[in-house]
């Protein structure tokens, strides 16, 4: 190991900074919440939804159009008579979607940058303003999937999984909420 050298080619902050630069170039004000956000995925989703609502209702802490960016690695604590399929990014997004309650003009993506969210074959998922209505039209109740920690099955049924395959890199999770109100 004395002759081994390691080189960092990317960091979590760099991934968020590049995303912020791209958003700004497209006319969206970027807001980076941090690159090391931790906690229960469903709770982090609720907090992010609160920030998104504050933006759409009051133009704070930034005005729209904007993109809220964050990184880090959340956790999922499986409890009760569970468990379904899914990782922390899809659980974050399902919680976010439920907390947003179909808020118009808000889209989001959450993915593990290594291409694998938990134990499944997806990197994460995306949500649209109408994903809860889409699920309801399919006879699905989003809260039931969240209660069972079965976010993968929810997003698979709604066609919202992001599947990249292994990326051979890892700069934590990447979350972006686009608000175009």
mmCIF file with all atom_site columns, C-alpha atoms in Angstrom:
data_model
loop_
_atom_site.group_PDB
_atom_site.id
_atom_site.type_symbol
_atom_site.label_atom_id
_atom_site.label_alt_id
_atom_site.label_comp_id
_atom_site.label_asym_id
_atom_site.label_entity_id
_atom_site.label_seq_id
_atom_site.pdbx_PDB_ins_code
_atom_site.Cartn_x
_atom_site.Cartn_y
_atom_site.Cartn_z
_atom_site.occupancy
_atom_site.B_iso_or_equiv
_atom_site.pdbx_formal_charge
_atom_site.auth_seq_id
_atom_site.auth_comp_id
_atom_site.auth_asym_id
_atom_site.auth_atom_id
_atom_site.pdbx_PDB_model_num
ATOM 1   C CA . UNK A 1 1   ? 0.000   0.000  0.000   1.00 0.00 ? 1   UNK A CA 1
ATOM 2   C CA . UNK A 1 2   ? 2.995   2.326  0.282   1.00 0.00 ? 2   UNK A CA 1
ATOM 3   C CA . UNK A 1 3   ? 2.971   2.842  -3.476  1.00 0.00 ? 3   UNK A CA 1
ATOM 4   C CA . UNK A 1 4   ? -0.791  3.332  -3.712  1.00 0.00 ? 4   UNK A CA 1
ATOM 5   C CA . UNK A 1 5   ? -2.138  6.810  -4.385  1.00 0.00 ? 5   UNK A CA 1
ATOM 6   C CA . UNK A 1 6   ? -5.740  7.917  -4.287  1.00 0.00 ? 6   UNK A CA 1
ATOM 7   C CA . UNK A 1 7   ? -7.228  10.838 -6.165  1.00 0.00 ? 7   UNK A CA 1
ATOM 8   C CA . UNK A 1 8   ? -10.628 12.373 -5.546  1.00 0.00 ? 8   UNK A CA 1
ATOM 9   C CA . UNK A 1 9   ? -12.150 13.215 -8.894  1.00 0.00 ? 9   UNK A CA 1
ATOM 10  C CA . UNK A 1 10  ? -15.483 14.435 -7.556  1.00 0.00 ? 10  UNK A CA 1
ATOM 11  C CA . UNK A 1 11  ? -17.036 15.341 -4.228  1.00 0.00 ? 11  UNK A CA 1
ATOM 12  C CA . UNK A 1 12  ? -20.625 15.709 -3.046  1.00 0.00 ? 12  UNK A CA 1
ATOM 13  C CA . UNK A 1 13  ? -20.239 19.502 -2.970  1.00 0.00 ? 13  UNK A CA 1
ATOM 14  C CA . UNK A 1 14  ? -18.905 19.543 -6.518  1.00 0.00 ? 14  UNK A CA 1
ATOM 15  C CA . UNK A 1 15  ? -21.942 17.611 -7.765  1.00 0.00 ? 15  UNK A CA 1
ATOM 16  C CA . UNK A 1 16  ? -24.287 20.126 -6.149  1.00 0.00 ? 16  UNK A CA 1
ATOM 17  C CA . UNK A 1 17  ? -22.262 23.105 -7.386  1.00 0.00 ? 17  UNK A CA 1
ATOM 18  C CA . UNK A 1 18  ? -22.297 21.831 -10.975 1.00 0.00 ? 18  UNK A CA 1
ATOM 19  C CA . UNK A 1 19  ? -26.060 21.241 -10.754 1.00 0.00 ? 19  UNK A CA 1
ATOM 20  C CA . UNK A 1 20  ? -26.495 24.771 -9.355  1.00 0.00 ? 20  UNK A CA 1
ATOM 21  C CA . UNK A 1 21  ? -24.466 26.236 -12.226 1.00 0.00 ? 21  UNK A CA 1
ATOM 22  C CA . UNK A 1 22  ? -26.533 24.325 -14.798 1.00 0.00 ? 22  UNK A CA 1
ATOM 23  C CA . UNK A 1 23  ? -29.792 25.432 -13.161 1.00 0.00 ? 23  UNK A CA 1
ATOM 24  C CA . UNK A 1 24  ? -28.681 29.055 -13.106 1.00 0.00 ? 24  UNK A CA 1
ATOM 25  C CA . UNK A 1 25  ? -27.700 28.875 -16.786 1.00 0.00 ? 25  UNK A CA 1
ATOM 26  C CA . UNK A 1 26  ? -31.272 27.724 -17.527 1.00 0.00 ? 26  UNK A CA 1
ATOM 27  C CA . UNK A 1 27  ? -32.820 30.612 -15.559 1.00 0.00 ? 27  UNK A CA 1
ATOM 28  C CA . UNK A 1 28  ? -33.499 28.833 -12.260 1.00 0.00 ? 28  UNK A CA 1
ATOM 29  C CA . UNK A 1 29  ? -32.237 30.268 -8.983  1.00 0.00 ? 29  UNK A CA 1
ATOM 30  C CA . UNK A 1 30  ? -30.326 27.509 -7.176  1.00 0.00 ? 30  UNK A CA 1
ATOM 31  C CA . UNK A 1 31  ? -30.541 26.937 -3.432  1.00 0.00 ? 31  UNK A CA 1
ATOM 32  C CA . UNK A 1 32  ? -28.081 24.405 -2.013  1.00 0.00 ? 32  UNK A CA 1
ATOM 33  C CA . UNK A 1 33  ? -29.289 23.156 1.376   1.00 0.00 ? 33  UNK A CA 1
ATOM 34  C CA . UNK A 1 34  ? -26.142 21.142 2.069   1.00 0.00 ? 34  UNK A CA 1
ATOM 35  C CA . UNK A 1 35  ? -24.113 18.151 0.937   1.00 0.00 ? 35  UNK A CA 1
ATOM 36  C CA . UNK A 1 36  ? -24.272 16.104 4.147   1.00 0.00 ? 36  UNK A CA 1
ATOM 37  C CA . UNK A 1 37  ? -27.970 16.005 5.064   1.00 0.00 ? 37  UNK A CA 1
ATOM 38  C CA . UNK A 1 38  ? -28.797 12.965 7.176   1.00 0.00 ? 38  UNK A CA 1
ATOM 39  C CA . UNK A 1 39  ? -31.800 11.600 9.059   1.00 0.00 ? 39  UNK A CA 1
ATOM 40  C CA . UNK A 1 40  ? -34.814 9.434  8.338   1.00 0.00 ? 40  UNK A CA 1
ATOM 41  C CA . UNK A 1 41  ? -35.625 9.679  4.632   1.00 0.00 ? 41  UNK A CA 1
ATOM 42  C CA . UNK A 1 42  ? -39.338 10.270 5.212   1.00 0.00 ? 42  UNK A CA 1
ATOM 43  C CA . UNK A 1 43  ? -38.645 13.111 7.681   1.00 0.00 ? 43  UNK A CA 1
ATOM 44  C CA . UNK A 1 44  ? -36.118 14.742 5.368   1.00 0.00 ? 44  UNK A CA 1
ATOM 45  C CA . UNK A 1 45  ? -38.780 14.547 2.634   1.00 0.00 ? 45  UNK A CA 1
ATOM 46  C CA . UNK A 1 46  ? -41.286 16.364 4.847   1.00 0.00 ? 46  UNK A CA 1
ATOM 47  C CA . UNK A 1 47  ? -38.760 19.115 5.624   1.00 0.00 ? 47  UNK A CA 1
ATOM 48  C CA . UNK A 1 48  ? -37.915 19.553 1.940   1.00 0.00 ? 48  UNK A CA 1
ATOM 49  C CA . UNK A 1 49  ? -41.649 19.764 1.146   1.00 0.00 ? 49  UNK A CA 1
ATOM 50  C CA . UNK A 1 50  ? -42.010 22.524 3.741   1.00 0.00 ? 50  UNK A CA 1
ATOM 51  C CA . UNK A 1 51  ? -39.251 24.508 2.063   1.00 0.00 ? 51  UNK A CA 1
ATOM 52  C CA . UNK A 1 52  ? -40.871 23.993 -1.356  1.00 0.00 ? 52  UNK A CA 1
ATOM 53  C CA . UNK A 1 53  ? -44.227 25.216 -0.020  1.00 0.00 ? 53  UNK A CA 1
ATOM 54  C CA . UNK A 1 54  ? -42.537 28.285 1.492   1.00 0.00 ? 54  UNK A CA 1
ATOM 55  C CA . UNK A 1 55  ? -41.050 29.087 -1.914  1.00 0.00 ? 55  UNK A CA 1
ATOM 56  C CA . UNK A 1 56  ? -44.349 28.696 -3.785  1.00 0.00 ? 56  UNK A CA 1
ATOM 57  C CA . UNK A 1 57  ? -46.444 30.589 -1.231  1.00 0.00 ? 57  UNK A CA 1
ATOM 58  C CA . UNK A 1 58  ? -44.092 33.331 -0.045  1.00 0.00 ? 58  UNK A CA 1
ATOM 59  C CA . UNK A 1 59  ? -41.048 33.414 -2.328  1.00 0.00 ? 59  UNK A CA 1
ATOM 60  C CA . UNK A 1 60  ? -38.776 32.470 0.562   1.00 0.00 ? 60  UNK A CA 1
ATOM 61  C CA . UNK A 1 61  ? -35.946 31.612 1.034   1.00 0.00 ? 61  UNK A CA 1
ATOM 62  C CA . UNK A 1 62  ? -35.690 32.057 -2.763  1.00 0.00 ? 62  UNK A CA 1
ATOM 63  C CA . UNK A 1 63  ? -38.274 32.948 -5.341  1.00 0.00 ? 63  UNK A CA 1
ATOM 64  C CA . UNK A 1 64  ? -39.312 30.734 -8.186  1.00 0.00 ? 64  UNK A CA 1
ATOM 65  C CA . UNK A 1 65  ? -38.334 29.616 -10.703 1.00 0.00 ? 65  UNK A CA 1
ATOM 66  C CA . UNK A 1 66  ? -35.750 27.820 -8.634  1.00 0.00 ? 66  UNK A CA 1
ATOM 67  C CA . UNK A 1 67  ? -34.168 24.489 -7.876  1.00 0.00 ? 67  UNK A CA 1
ATOM 68  C CA . UNK A 1 68  ? -33.566 23.265 -4.337  1.00 0.00 ? 68  UNK A CA 1
ATOM 69  C CA . UNK A 1 69  ? -30.534 20.974 -4.160  1.00 0.00 ? 69  UNK A CA 1
ATOM 70  C CA . UNK A 1 70  ? -29.266 18.725 -1.403  1.00 0.00 ? 70  UNK A CA 1
ATOM 71  C CA . UNK A 1 71  ? -27.037 15.743 -0.863  1.00 0.00 ? 71  UNK A CA 1
ATOM 72  C CA . UNK A 1 72  ? -25.923 13.406 1.879   1.00 0.00 ? 72  UNK A CA 1
ATOM 73  C CA . UNK A 1 73  ? -27.219 9.997  2.847   1.00 0.00 ? 73  UNK A CA 1
ATOM 74  C CA . UNK A 1 74  ? -30.483 9.514  4.698   1.00 0.00 ? 74  UNK A CA 1
ATOM 75  C CA . UNK A 1 75  ? -31.608 6.298  6.359   1.00 0.00 ? 75  UNK A CA 1
ATOM 76  C CA . UNK A 1 76  ? -34.715 4.134  6.431   1.00 0.00 ? 76  UNK A CA 1
ATOM 77  C CA . UNK A 1 77  ? -35.568 2.457  9.711   1.00 0.00 ? 77  UNK A CA 1
ATOM 78  C CA . UNK A 1 78  ? -37.865 -0.435 8.866   1.00 0.00 ? 78  UNK A CA 1
ATOM 79  C CA . UNK A 1 79  ? -40.475 -1.002 11.559  1.00 0.00 ? 79  UNK A CA 1
ATOM 80  C CA . UNK A 1 80  ? -43.715 -2.883 12.010  1.00 0.00 ? 80  UNK A CA 1
ATOM 81  C CA . UNK A 1 81  ? -45.028 -5.546 9.667   1.00 0.00 ? 81  UNK A CA 1
ATOM 82  C CA . UNK A 1 82  ? -42.847 -4.586 6.769   1.00 0.00 ? 82  UNK A CA 1
ATOM 83  C CA . UNK A 1 83  ? -40.990 -4.588 4.489   1.00 0.00 ? 83  UNK A CA 1
ATOM 84  C CA . UNK A 1 84  ? -41.448 -3.902 0.854   1.00 0.00 ? 84  UNK A CA 1
ATOM 85  C CA . UNK A 1 85  ? -38.859 -2.845 -1.669  1.00 0.00 ? 85  UNK A CA 1
ATOM 86  C CA . UNK A 1 86  ? -37.089 0.451  -1.949  1.00 0.00 ? 86  UNK A CA 1
ATOM 87  C CA . UNK A 1 87  ? -34.194 2.531  -0.806  1.00 0.00 ? 87  UNK A CA 1
ATOM 88  C CA . UNK A 1 88  ? -33.712 5.833  0.923   1.00 0.00 ? 88  UNK A CA 1
ATOM 89  C CA . UNK A 1 89  ? -34.078 7.982  -2.193  1.00 0.00 ? 89  UNK A CA 1
ATOM 90  C CA . UNK A 1 90  ? -37.382 6.525  -3.299  1.00 0.00 ? 90  UNK A CA 1
ATOM 91  C CA . UNK A 1 91  ? -38.658 6.672  0.297   1.00 0.00 ? 91  UNK A CA 1
ATOM 92  C CA . UNK A 1 92  ? -37.592 10.337 0.512   1.00 0.00 ? 92  UNK A CA 1
ATOM 93  C CA . UNK A 1 93  ? -39.458 11.083 -2.726  1.00 0.00 ? 93  UNK A CA 1
ATOM 94  C CA . UNK A 1 94  ? -42.616 9.251  -1.742  1.00 0.00 ? 94  UNK A CA 1
ATOM 95  C CA . UNK A 1 95  ? -42.686 11.155 1.544   1.00 0.00 ? 95  UNK A CA 1
ATOM 96  C CA . UNK A 1 96  ? -42.020 14.406 -0.344  1.00 0.00 ? 96  UNK A CA 1
ATOM 97  C CA . UNK A 1 97  ? -44.863 13.726 -2.791  1.00 0.00 ? 97  UNK A CA 1
ATOM 98  C CA . UNK A 1 98  ? -47.310 12.981 0.012   1.00 0.00 ? 98  UNK A CA 1
ATOM 99  C CA . UNK A 1 99  ? -46.294 16.112 1.924   1.00 0.00 ? 99  UNK A CA 1
ATOM 100 C CA . UNK A 1 100 ? -46.556 18.296 -1.205  1.00 0.00 ? 100 UNK A CA 1
ATOM 101 C CA . UNK A 1 101 ? -50.117 17.033 -1.782  1.00 0.00 ? 101 UNK A CA 1
ATOM 102 C CA . UNK A 1 102 ? -49.990 17.637 -5.534  1.00 0.00 ? 102 UNK A CA 1
ATOM 103 C CA . UNK A 1 103 ? -48.558 21.149 -5.285  1.00 0.00 ? 103 UNK A CA 1
ATOM 104 C CA . UNK A 1 104 ? -48.639 22.547 -8.802  1.00 0.00 ? 104 UNK A CA 1
ATOM 105 C CA . UNK A 1 105 ? -45.446 23.174 -10.751 1.00 0.00 ? 105 UNK A CA 1
ATOM 106 C CA . UNK A 1 106 ? -43.137 21.187 -8.451  1.00 0.00 ? 106 UNK A CA 1
ATOM 107 C CA . UNK A 1 107 ? -41.052 18.285 -9.754  1.00 0.00 ? 107 UNK A CA 1
ATOM 108 C CA . UNK A 1 108 ? -38.294 16.371 -7.987  1.00 0.00 ? 108 UNK A CA 1
ATOM 109 C CA . UNK A 1 109 ? -35.646 13.717 -8.445  1.00 0.00 ? 109 UNK A CA 1
ATOM 110 C CA . UNK A 1 110 ? -33.637 11.823 -5.847  1.00 0.00 ? 110 UNK A CA 1
ATOM 111 C CA . UNK A 1 111 ? -30.980 9.299  -6.798  1.00 0.00 ? 111 UNK A CA 1
ATOM 112 C CA . UNK A 1 112 ? -28.009 7.513  -5.354  1.00 0.00 ? 112 UNK A CA 1
ATOM 113 C CA . UNK A 1 113 ? -25.067 8.557  -7.490  1.00 0.00 ? 113 UNK A CA 1
ATOM 114 C CA . UNK A 1 114 ? -23.699 5.006  -7.532  1.00 0.00 ? 114 UNK A CA 1
ATOM 115 C CA . UNK A 1 115 ? -26.831 3.933  -9.436  1.00 0.00 ? 115 UNK A CA 1
ATOM 116 C CA . UNK A 1 116 ? -28.260 1.677  -6.723  1.00 0.00 ? 116 UNK A CA 1
ATOM 117 C CA . UNK A 1 117 ? -30.900 2.904  -4.263  1.00 0.00 ? 117 UNK A CA 1
ATOM 118 C CA . UNK A 1 118 ? -30.904 0.412  -1.422  1.00 0.00 ? 118 UNK A CA 1
ATOM 119 C CA . UNK A 1 119 ? -31.121 -3.190 -2.584  1.00 0.00 ? 119 UNK A CA 1
ATOM 120 C CA . UNK A 1 120 ? -33.076 -2.625 -5.790  1.00 0.00 ? 120 UNK A CA 1
ATOM 121 C CA . UNK A 1 121 ? -32.021 -2.051 -9.403  1.00 0.00 ? 121 UNK A CA 1
ATOM 122 C CA . UNK A 1 122 ? -32.945 1.629  -9.542  1.00 0.00 ? 122 UNK A CA 1
ATOM 123 C CA . UNK A 1 123 ? -30.881 4.698  -8.700  1.00 0.00 ? 123 UNK A CA 1
ATOM 124 C CA . UNK A 1 124 ? -33.970 6.523  -7.419  1.00 0.00 ? 124 UNK A CA 1
ATOM 125 C CA . UNK A 1 125 ? -37.134 8.022  -8.827  1.00 0.00 ? 125 UNK A CA 1
ATOM 126 C CA . UNK A 1 126 ? -38.845 11.210 -9.978  1.00 0.00 ? 126 UNK A CA 1
ATOM 127 C CA . UNK A 1 127 ? -42.074 12.888 -8.962  1.00 0.00 ? 127 UNK A CA 1
ATOM 128 C CA . UNK A 1 128 ? -44.344 15.199 -10.907 1.00 0.00 ? 128 UNK A CA 1
ATOM 129 C CA . UNK A 1 129 ? -47.133 17.456 -9.653  1.00 0.00 ? 129 UNK A CA 1
ATOM 130 C CA . UNK A 1 130 ? -49.704 14.823 -10.646 1.00 0.00 ? 130 UNK A CA 1
ATOM 131 C CA . UNK A 1 131 ? -48.021 11.628 -9.389  1.00 0.00 ? 131 UNK A CA 1
ATOM 132 C CA . UNK A 1 132 ? -50.458 11.170 -6.493  1.00 0.00 ? 132 UNK A CA 1
ATOM 133 C CA . UNK A 1 133 ? -53.429 11.546 -8.850  1.00 0.00 ? 133 UNK A CA 1
ATOM 134 C CA . UNK A 1 134 ? -51.787 9.136  -11.283 1.00 0.00 ? 134 UNK A CA 1
ATOM 135 C CA . UNK A 1 135 ? -51.379 6.617  -8.453  1.00 0.00 ? 135 UNK A CA 1
ATOM 136 C CA . UNK A 1 136 ? -54.974 7.099  -7.332  1.00 0.00 ? 136 UNK A CA 1
ATOM 137 C CA . UNK A 1 137 ? -56.152 6.489  -10.902 1.00 0.00 ? 137 UNK A CA 1
ATOM 138 C CA . UNK A 1 138 ? -54.270 3.162  -10.733 1.00 0.00 ? 138 UNK A CA 1
ATOM 139 C CA . UNK A 1 139 ? -55.993 2.296  -7.449  1.00 0.00 ? 139 UNK A CA 1
ATOM 140 C CA . UNK A 1 140 ? -52.858 2.935  -5.389  1.00 0.00 ? 140 UNK A CA 1
ATOM 141 C CA . UNK A 1 141 ? -52.719 4.729  -2.050  1.00 0.00 ? 141 UNK A CA 1
ATOM 142 C CA . UNK A 1 142 ? -49.317 6.375  -1.594  1.00 0.00 ? 142 UNK A CA 1
ATOM 143 C CA . UNK A 1 143 ? -49.447 6.357  2.207   1.00 0.00 ? 143 UNK A CA 1
ATOM 144 C CA . UNK A 1 144 ? -49.918 2.573  2.245   1.00 0.00 ? 144 UNK A CA 1
ATOM 145 C CA . UNK A 1 145 ? -46.701 2.145  0.263   1.00 0.00 ? 145 UNK A CA 1
ATOM 146 C CA . UNK A 1 146 ? -44.819 4.527  2.559   1.00 0.00 ? 146 UNK A CA 1
ATOM 147 C CA . UNK A 1 147 ? -46.097 2.723  5.658   1.00 0.00 ? 147 UNK A CA 1
ATOM 148 C CA . UNK A 1 148 ? -44.791 -0.588 4.234   1.00 0.00 ? 148 UNK A CA 1
ATOM 149 C CA . UNK A 1 149 ? -41.468 0.934  3.137   1.00 0.00 ? 149 UNK A CA 1
ATOM 150 C CA . UNK A 1 150 ? -42.434 -0.155 -0.382  1.00 0.00 ? 150 UNK A CA 1
ATOM 151 C CA . UNK A 1 151 ? -41.554 2.952  -2.363  1.00 0.00 ? 151 UNK A CA 1
ATOM 152 C CA . UNK A 1 152 ? -39.923 0.940  -5.154  1.00 0.00 ? 152 UNK A CA 1
ATOM 153 C CA . UNK A 1 153 ? -43.233 -0.779 -5.951  1.00 0.00 ? 153 UNK A CA 1
ATOM 154 C CA . UNK A 1 154 ? -45.056 2.581  -5.901  1.00 0.00 ? 154 UNK A CA 1
ATOM 155 C CA . UNK A 1 155 ? -42.664 4.187  -8.368  1.00 0.00 ? 155 UNK A CA 1
ATOM 156 C CA . UNK A 1 156 ? -42.487 1.048  -10.497 1.00 0.00 ? 156 UNK A CA 1
ATOM 157 C CA . UNK A 1 157 ? -46.292 1.069  -10.831 1.00 0.00 ? 157 UNK A CA 1
ATOM 158 C CA . UNK A 1 158 ? -46.322 4.766  -11.765 1.00 0.00 ? 158 UNK A CA 1
ATOM 159 C CA . UNK A 1 159 ? -43.419 4.445  -14.208 1.00 0.00 ? 159 UNK A CA 1
ATOM 160 C CA . UNK A 1 160 ? -41.268 6.885  -12.260 1.00 0.00 ? 160 UNK A CA 1
ATOM 161 C CA . UNK A 1 161 ? -38.178 4.821  -11.413 1.00 0.00 ? 161 UNK A CA 1
ATOM 162 C CA . UNK A 1 162 ? -34.778 6.108  -12.513 1.00 0.00 ? 162 UNK A CA 1
ATOM 163 C CA . UNK A 1 163 ? -32.667 3.174  -13.672 1.00 0.00 ? 163 UNK A CA 1
ATOM 164 C CA . UNK A 1 164 ? -29.067 3.948  -14.613 1.00 0.00 ? 164 UNK A CA 1
ATOM 165 C CA . UNK A 1 165 ? -27.265 0.769  -13.701 1.00 0.00 ? 165 UNK A CA 1
ATOM 166 C CA . UNK A 1 166 ? -24.050 0.954  -11.674 1.00 0.00 ? 166 UNK A CA 1
ATOM 167 C CA . UNK A 1 167 ? -22.238 4.256  -12.306 1.00 0.00 ? 167 UNK A CA 1
ATOM 168 C CA . UNK A 1 168 ? -18.920 3.138  -10.772 1.00 0.00 ? 168 UNK A CA 1
ATOM 169 C CA . UNK A 1 169 ? -18.774 6.341  -8.731  1.00 0.00 ? 169 UNK A CA 1
ATOM 170 C CA . UNK A 1 170 ? -20.335 7.571  -5.513  1.00 0.00 ? 170 UNK A CA 1
ATOM 171 C CA . UNK A 1 171 ? -20.725 11.145 -4.331  1.00 0.00 ? 171 UNK A CA 1
ATOM 172 C CA . UNK A 1 172 ? -23.616 10.414 -1.967  1.00 0.00 ? 172 UNK A CA 1
ATOM 173 C CA . UNK A 1 173 ? -27.261 10.963 -2.818  1.00 0.00 ? 173 UNK A CA 1
ATOM 174 C CA . UNK A 1 174 ? -28.440 13.761 -5.091  1.00 0.00 ? 174 UNK A CA 1
ATOM 175 C CA . UNK A 1 175 ? -31.775 15.491 -4.570  1.00 0.00 ? 175 UNK A CA 1
ATOM 176 C CA . UNK A 1 176 ? -33.268 18.274 -6.702  1.00 0.00 ? 176 UNK A CA 1
ATOM 177 C CA . UNK A 1 177 ? -36.663 19.939 -6.398  1.00 0.00 ? 177 UNK A CA 1
ATOM 178 C CA . UNK A 1 178 ? -37.609 22.095 -9.383  1.00 0.00 ? 178 UNK A CA 1
ATOM 179 C CA . UNK A 1 179 ? -40.176 24.801 -8.691  1.00 0.00 ? 179 UNK A CA 1
ATOM 180 C CA . UNK A 1 180 ? -41.528 26.617 -11.727 1.00 0.00 ? 180 UNK A CA 1
ATOM 181 C CA . UNK A 1 181 ? -44.478 28.465 -10.168 1.00 0.00 ? 181 UNK A CA 1
#
